[in-house]
Short mmCIF file of C-alpha atoms in Angstrom, two decimals:
data_model
loop_
_atom_site.label_atom_id
_atom_site.label_comp_id
_atom_site.label_asym_id
_atom_site.label_seq_id
_atom_site.Cartn_x
_atom_site.Cartn_y
_atom_site.Cartn_z
CA UNK A 209 64.24 106.50 100.22
CA UNK A 210 67.97 107.02 99.74
CA UNK A 211 70.10 107.98 102.72
CA UNK A 212 73.00 110.37 102.23
CA UNK A 213 75.92 110.68 104.64
CA UNK A 214 79.24 112.47 105.02
CA UNK A 215 81.42 109.64 103.67
CA UNK A 216 82.79 108.52 107.05
CA UNK A 217 82.42 105.01 108.47
CA UNK A 218 80.61 106.49 111.48
CA UNK A 219 78.23 108.27 109.11
CA UNK A 220 77.52 105.00 107.31
CA UNK A 221 76.72 103.29 110.63
CA UNK A 222 74.28 106.11 111.42
CA UNK A 223 72.51 105.35 108.12
CA UNK A 224 72.12 101.74 109.27
CA UNK A 225 70.68 103.06 112.53
CA UNK A 226 68.21 105.24 110.60
CA UNK A 227 67.25 102.25 108.41
CA UNK A 228 65.98 100.42 111.50
CA UNK A 229 64.66 103.26 113.63
CA UNK A 230 63.29 105.75 111.06
CA UNK A 231 62.52 104.45 107.60
CA UNK A 232 63.79 101.62 105.46
CA UNK A 233 66.63 102.72 103.16
CA UNK A 234 66.68 101.69 99.49
CA UNK A 235 70.24 102.87 99.06
CA UNK A 236 73.03 104.66 100.95
CA UNK A 237 75.34 107.12 99.21
CA UNK A 238 77.99 109.74 100.09
CA UNK A 239 76.31 113.14 99.93
CA UNK A 240 78.98 114.74 97.72
CA UNK A 241 78.70 112.01 95.05
CA UNK A 242 74.92 111.68 94.95
CA UNK A 243 73.02 112.49 91.76
CA UNK A 244 69.74 113.97 92.96
CA UNK A 245 66.52 113.47 90.99
CA UNK A 246 62.92 114.61 91.42
CA UNK A 247 61.61 111.05 91.42
CA UNK A 248 63.76 109.58 94.18
CA UNK A 249 63.36 110.99 97.71
CA UNK A 250 66.44 111.26 99.89
CA UNK A 251 67.33 112.14 103.44
CA UNK A 252 70.63 113.47 104.78
CA UNK A 253 71.69 111.54 107.88
CA UNK A 254 73.75 113.45 110.43
CA UNK A 255 76.72 111.62 111.94
CA UNK A 256 76.28 111.04 115.66
CA UNK A 257 78.91 109.15 117.63
CA UNK A 258 76.39 107.56 120.02
CA UNK A 259 74.28 106.03 117.23
CA UNK A 260 77.37 104.88 115.34
CA UNK A 261 78.67 103.13 118.45
CA UNK A 262 75.33 101.34 118.97
CA UNK A 263 75.42 99.92 115.46
CA UNK A 264 79.12 99.06 115.81
CA UNK A 265 78.45 97.02 118.96
CA UNK A 266 75.30 95.49 117.48
CA UNK A 267 77.28 94.09 114.53
CA UNK A 268 79.91 92.78 116.92
CA UNK A 269 77.44 91.15 119.32
CA UNK A 270 74.52 90.09 117.10
CA UNK A 271 76.50 88.93 114.06
CA UNK A 272 80.21 88.43 114.73
CA UNK A 273 83.49 90.22 115.18
CA UNK A 274 84.64 88.76 111.85
CA UNK A 275 81.65 90.37 110.12
CA UNK A 276 82.48 93.71 111.71
CA UNK A 277 86.01 93.51 110.33
CA UNK A 278 84.65 92.46 106.94
CA UNK A 279 82.22 95.39 106.87
CA UNK A 280 84.95 97.86 107.76
CA UNK A 281 87.40 96.54 105.19
CA UNK A 282 84.72 96.42 102.48
CA UNK A 283 83.77 99.99 103.36
CA UNK A 284 87.30 101.08 102.37
CA UNK A 285 86.81 99.84 98.80
CA UNK A 286 86.26 102.19 95.88
CA UNK A 287 83.07 100.42 94.73
CA UNK A 288 80.39 103.04 94.10
CA UNK A 289 77.66 100.68 95.38
CA UNK A 290 79.54 99.52 98.48
CA UNK A 291 77.18 101.14 101.02
CA UNK A 292 74.09 99.53 99.52
CA UNK A 293 75.84 96.15 99.29
CA UNK A 294 76.88 96.48 102.94
CA UNK A 295 73.34 97.47 103.91
CA UNK A 296 71.94 94.29 102.33
CA UNK A 297 74.67 92.23 103.99
CA UNK A 298 73.94 93.69 107.42
CA UNK A 299 70.18 93.26 107.06
CA UNK A 300 70.76 89.55 106.40
CA UNK A 301 73.34 89.36 109.18
CA UNK A 302 71.04 90.90 111.79
CA UNK A 303 68.34 88.38 110.73
CA UNK A 304 70.36 85.15 110.90
CA UNK A 305 73.33 86.09 113.08
CA UNK A 306 76.83 84.70 112.64
CA UNK A 307 75.59 82.09 110.15
CA UNK A 308 75.90 84.82 107.54
CA UNK A 309 79.65 84.25 107.46
CA UNK A 310 79.10 80.73 106.06
CA UNK A 311 76.68 81.68 103.27
CA UNK A 312 79.35 82.03 100.62
CA UNK A 313 76.94 81.42 97.71
CA UNK A 314 74.42 84.02 98.89
CA UNK A 315 74.62 86.99 96.53
CA UNK A 316 74.68 89.72 99.16
CA UNK A 317 77.39 87.88 101.11
CA UNK A 318 79.43 87.11 98.01
CA UNK A 319 79.39 90.76 96.92
CA UNK A 320 80.78 91.94 100.26
CA UNK A 321 83.34 89.13 100.30
CA UNK A 322 84.56 90.31 96.90
CA UNK A 323 84.93 93.88 98.16
CA UNK A 324 86.86 92.64 101.19
CA UNK A 325 89.06 90.45 98.99
CA UNK A 326 89.98 93.33 96.65
CA UNK A 327 90.87 95.64 99.54
CA UNK A 328 92.91 92.93 101.29
CA UNK A 329 94.75 92.09 98.05
CA UNK A 330 95.78 95.70 97.52
CA UNK A 331 96.73 96.06 101.17
CA UNK A 332 99.10 93.09 100.81
CA UNK A 333 100.43 94.34 97.47
CA UNK A 334 101.23 97.83 98.80
CA UNK A 335 103.31 96.41 101.65
CA UNK A 336 105.88 95.58 99.01
CA UNK A 337 105.35 98.51 96.66
CA UNK A 338 105.84 101.51 98.93
CA UNK A 339 109.06 103.45 98.27
CA UNK A 340 110.25 106.12 100.68
CA UNK A 341 112.44 109.06 99.75
CA UNK A 342 114.42 111.24 102.16
CA UNK A 343 113.31 114.84 101.79
CA UNK A 344 114.72 117.90 103.50
CA UNK A 345 112.93 118.71 106.73
CA UNK A 346 113.89 122.38 106.62
CA UNK A 347 115.24 124.84 104.08
CA UNK A 348 118.72 126.31 104.59
CA UNK A 349 117.45 129.72 105.63
CA UNK A 350 115.18 128.08 108.18
CA UNK A 351 118.15 126.20 109.63
CA UNK A 352 119.99 129.50 110.17
CA UNK A 353 117.00 130.91 112.01
CA UNK A 354 116.86 127.83 114.20
CA UNK A 355 120.57 128.12 115.02
CA UNK A 356 120.02 131.69 116.17
CA UNK A 357 117.24 130.47 118.42
CA UNK A 358 119.42 127.58 119.65
CA UNK A 359 116.83 124.99 118.58
CA UNK A 360 118.91 123.48 115.81
CA UNK A 361 118.79 119.90 116.99
CA UNK A 362 116.21 119.05 114.31
CA UNK A 363 117.69 121.33 111.65
CA UNK A 364 118.46 119.41 108.47
CA UNK A 365 116.76 116.27 109.74
CA UNK A 366 115.41 114.17 106.92
CA UNK A 367 111.79 113.14 106.68
CA UNK A 368 110.83 110.06 104.72
CA UNK A 369 108.12 110.64 102.15
CA UNK A 370 106.22 108.17 100.02
CA UNK A 371 103.58 108.87 97.38
CA UNK A 372 101.01 106.19 96.65
CA UNK A 373 97.85 106.07 94.56
CA UNK A 374 95.97 102.93 95.58
CA UNK A 375 92.65 101.94 94.07
CA UNK A 376 91.15 101.52 97.53
CA UNK A 377 91.38 103.58 100.70
CA UNK A 378 93.95 101.30 102.36
CA UNK A 379 96.25 103.86 104.02
CA UNK A 380 95.13 103.07 107.57
CA UNK A 381 95.35 99.32 106.92
CA UNK A 382 99.09 99.49 106.22
CA UNK A 383 99.90 102.13 108.87
CA UNK A 384 100.79 99.76 111.71
CA UNK A 385 103.09 97.72 109.46
CA UNK A 386 105.27 100.69 108.51
CA UNK A 387 105.06 102.34 111.95
CA UNK A 388 106.49 99.15 113.50
CA UNK A 389 109.02 98.75 110.69
CA UNK A 390 110.41 102.29 111.12
CA UNK A 391 109.84 103.03 114.83
CA UNK A 392 112.56 105.70 115.02
CA UNK A 393 111.76 107.46 111.76
CA UNK A 394 109.52 110.38 110.90
CA UNK A 395 107.66 109.66 107.71
CA UNK A 396 104.72 110.73 105.59
CA UNK A 397 102.80 108.36 103.37
CA UNK A 398 100.74 110.41 100.94
CA UNK A 399 97.64 109.03 99.22
CA UNK A 400 97.64 111.52 96.34
CA UNK A 401 94.34 110.37 94.87
CA UNK A 402 92.39 111.02 98.09
CA UNK A 403 94.49 113.97 99.31
CA UNK A 404 95.11 112.35 102.68
CA UNK A 405 98.30 111.27 104.39
CA UNK A 406 99.63 109.10 107.16
CA UNK A 407 101.92 111.09 109.47
CA UNK A 408 104.14 108.94 111.68
CA UNK A 409 106.80 109.80 114.25
CA UNK A 410 108.46 107.46 116.75
CA UNK A 411 105.94 104.73 116.01
CA UNK A 412 102.85 106.90 116.60
CA UNK A 413 100.71 107.76 113.59
CA UNK A 414 97.60 109.66 112.62
CA UNK A 415 95.76 110.45 109.40
CA UNK A 416 95.27 113.95 108.07
CA UNK A 417 94.55 116.00 104.98
CA UNK A 418 97.40 116.71 102.56
CA UNK A 419 96.76 118.45 99.26
CA UNK A 420 97.58 116.75 95.99
CA UNK A 421 100.05 119.37 94.72
CA UNK A 422 103.03 119.09 97.03
CA UNK A 423 106.51 120.48 96.46
CA UNK A 424 109.50 119.20 98.37
CA UNK A 425 113.28 119.00 98.05
CA UNK A 426 114.93 115.59 97.79
CA UNK A 427 118.16 115.32 99.77
CA UNK A 428 121.49 114.80 97.97
CA UNK A 429 121.98 111.50 99.76
CA UNK A 430 118.59 110.38 98.50
CA UNK A 431 119.64 110.90 94.88
CA UNK A 432 122.70 108.72 95.45
CA UNK A 433 120.63 106.03 97.14
CA UNK A 434 118.18 106.05 94.25
CA UNK A 435 121.01 105.44 91.80
CA UNK A 436 122.31 102.59 93.97
CA UNK A 437 118.83 101.09 94.30
CA UNK A 438 118.30 101.21 90.55
CA UNK A 439 121.76 99.71 89.97
CA UNK A 440 120.93 96.93 92.42
CA UNK A 441 117.57 96.38 90.73
CA UNK A 442 119.28 96.00 87.34
CA UNK A 443 122.17 93.95 88.69
CA UNK A 444 120.06 91.20 90.25
CA UNK A 445 117.86 90.94 87.16
CA UNK A 446 118.49 87.83 85.03
CA UNK A 447 117.99 89.07 81.49
CA UNK A 448 117.38 85.59 80.05
CA UNK A 449 114.50 85.06 82.48
CA UNK A 450 112.79 88.39 81.87
CA UNK A 451 109.03 87.89 81.88
CA UNK A 452 107.23 91.17 81.31
CA UNK A 453 103.77 89.62 81.68
CA UNK A 454 104.63 88.09 85.05
CA UNK A 455 106.18 91.38 86.19
CA UNK A 456 103.01 93.27 85.31
CA UNK A 457 100.84 90.73 87.17
CA UNK A 458 102.90 90.98 90.34
CA UNK A 459 103.66 94.68 89.97
CA UNK A 460 100.76 96.30 88.06
CA UNK A 461 101.75 99.13 85.72
CA UNK A 462 99.48 101.63 87.48
CA UNK A 463 101.89 101.61 90.46
CA UNK A 464 105.09 102.13 88.43
CA UNK A 465 105.12 105.92 88.45
CA UNK A 466 105.71 105.93 92.22
CA UNK A 467 108.41 103.22 92.19
CA UNK A 468 111.96 104.52 92.47
CA UNK A 469 113.51 101.80 90.31
CA UNK A 470 111.45 102.85 87.28
CA UNK A 471 112.64 106.47 87.32
CA UNK A 472 115.63 107.88 85.44
CA UNK A 473 118.18 110.01 87.27
CA UNK A 474 121.03 112.17 85.97
#
């Protein structure tokens, strides 16, 4: 039987709970991506916080804290078979305990390690490939309304905005880094592909939905800074040592459209 869930990590943990306390699962899939057939039975698992917490603590106590972190990071990958791979990994982990972390040649362990590695690699890569732009917090007519209400202290305040399109769902993994780096700033980091965003103010952040089509006004200062940044980028470049292949390895082309230095400005 296949188990279907709502796509959340808590929902996935509830599927693991159902695997042990209801019926053995052959596969676990997000409900909205599942291709239903007449030959394969399925069951929709409801997400319940209490059951999710039991499985969470069971992984932590019966396997290891490192395995729990590995499972969570692997869950954030874009692999379409990740839930089933994690199911197999956890079944083995619950059977042999923390020894599972040392079985690097075991197929089910290796597959999850590879998922974790890909997510961690992109997490590290994005720390250096996020570009923020200052956008207008309020329109001019809104500022006038605020002045009339004597609440103009925030009028015209810039908000930093960054668009990213990572392969994996790594937004929450890089949140603490940027929240600590810009503790006094208000910024939005927008994962366009997944229509979700990280909203951060004064070092506190949360995740929320943000639609893909978003219109905003870039501040005049921002346009000047972009020109300066591009000029700096070109100035430090050593033409004789240009290595396009190396550049593409370190800075994959799929990220270029959101990098300020690759844009043209009037």
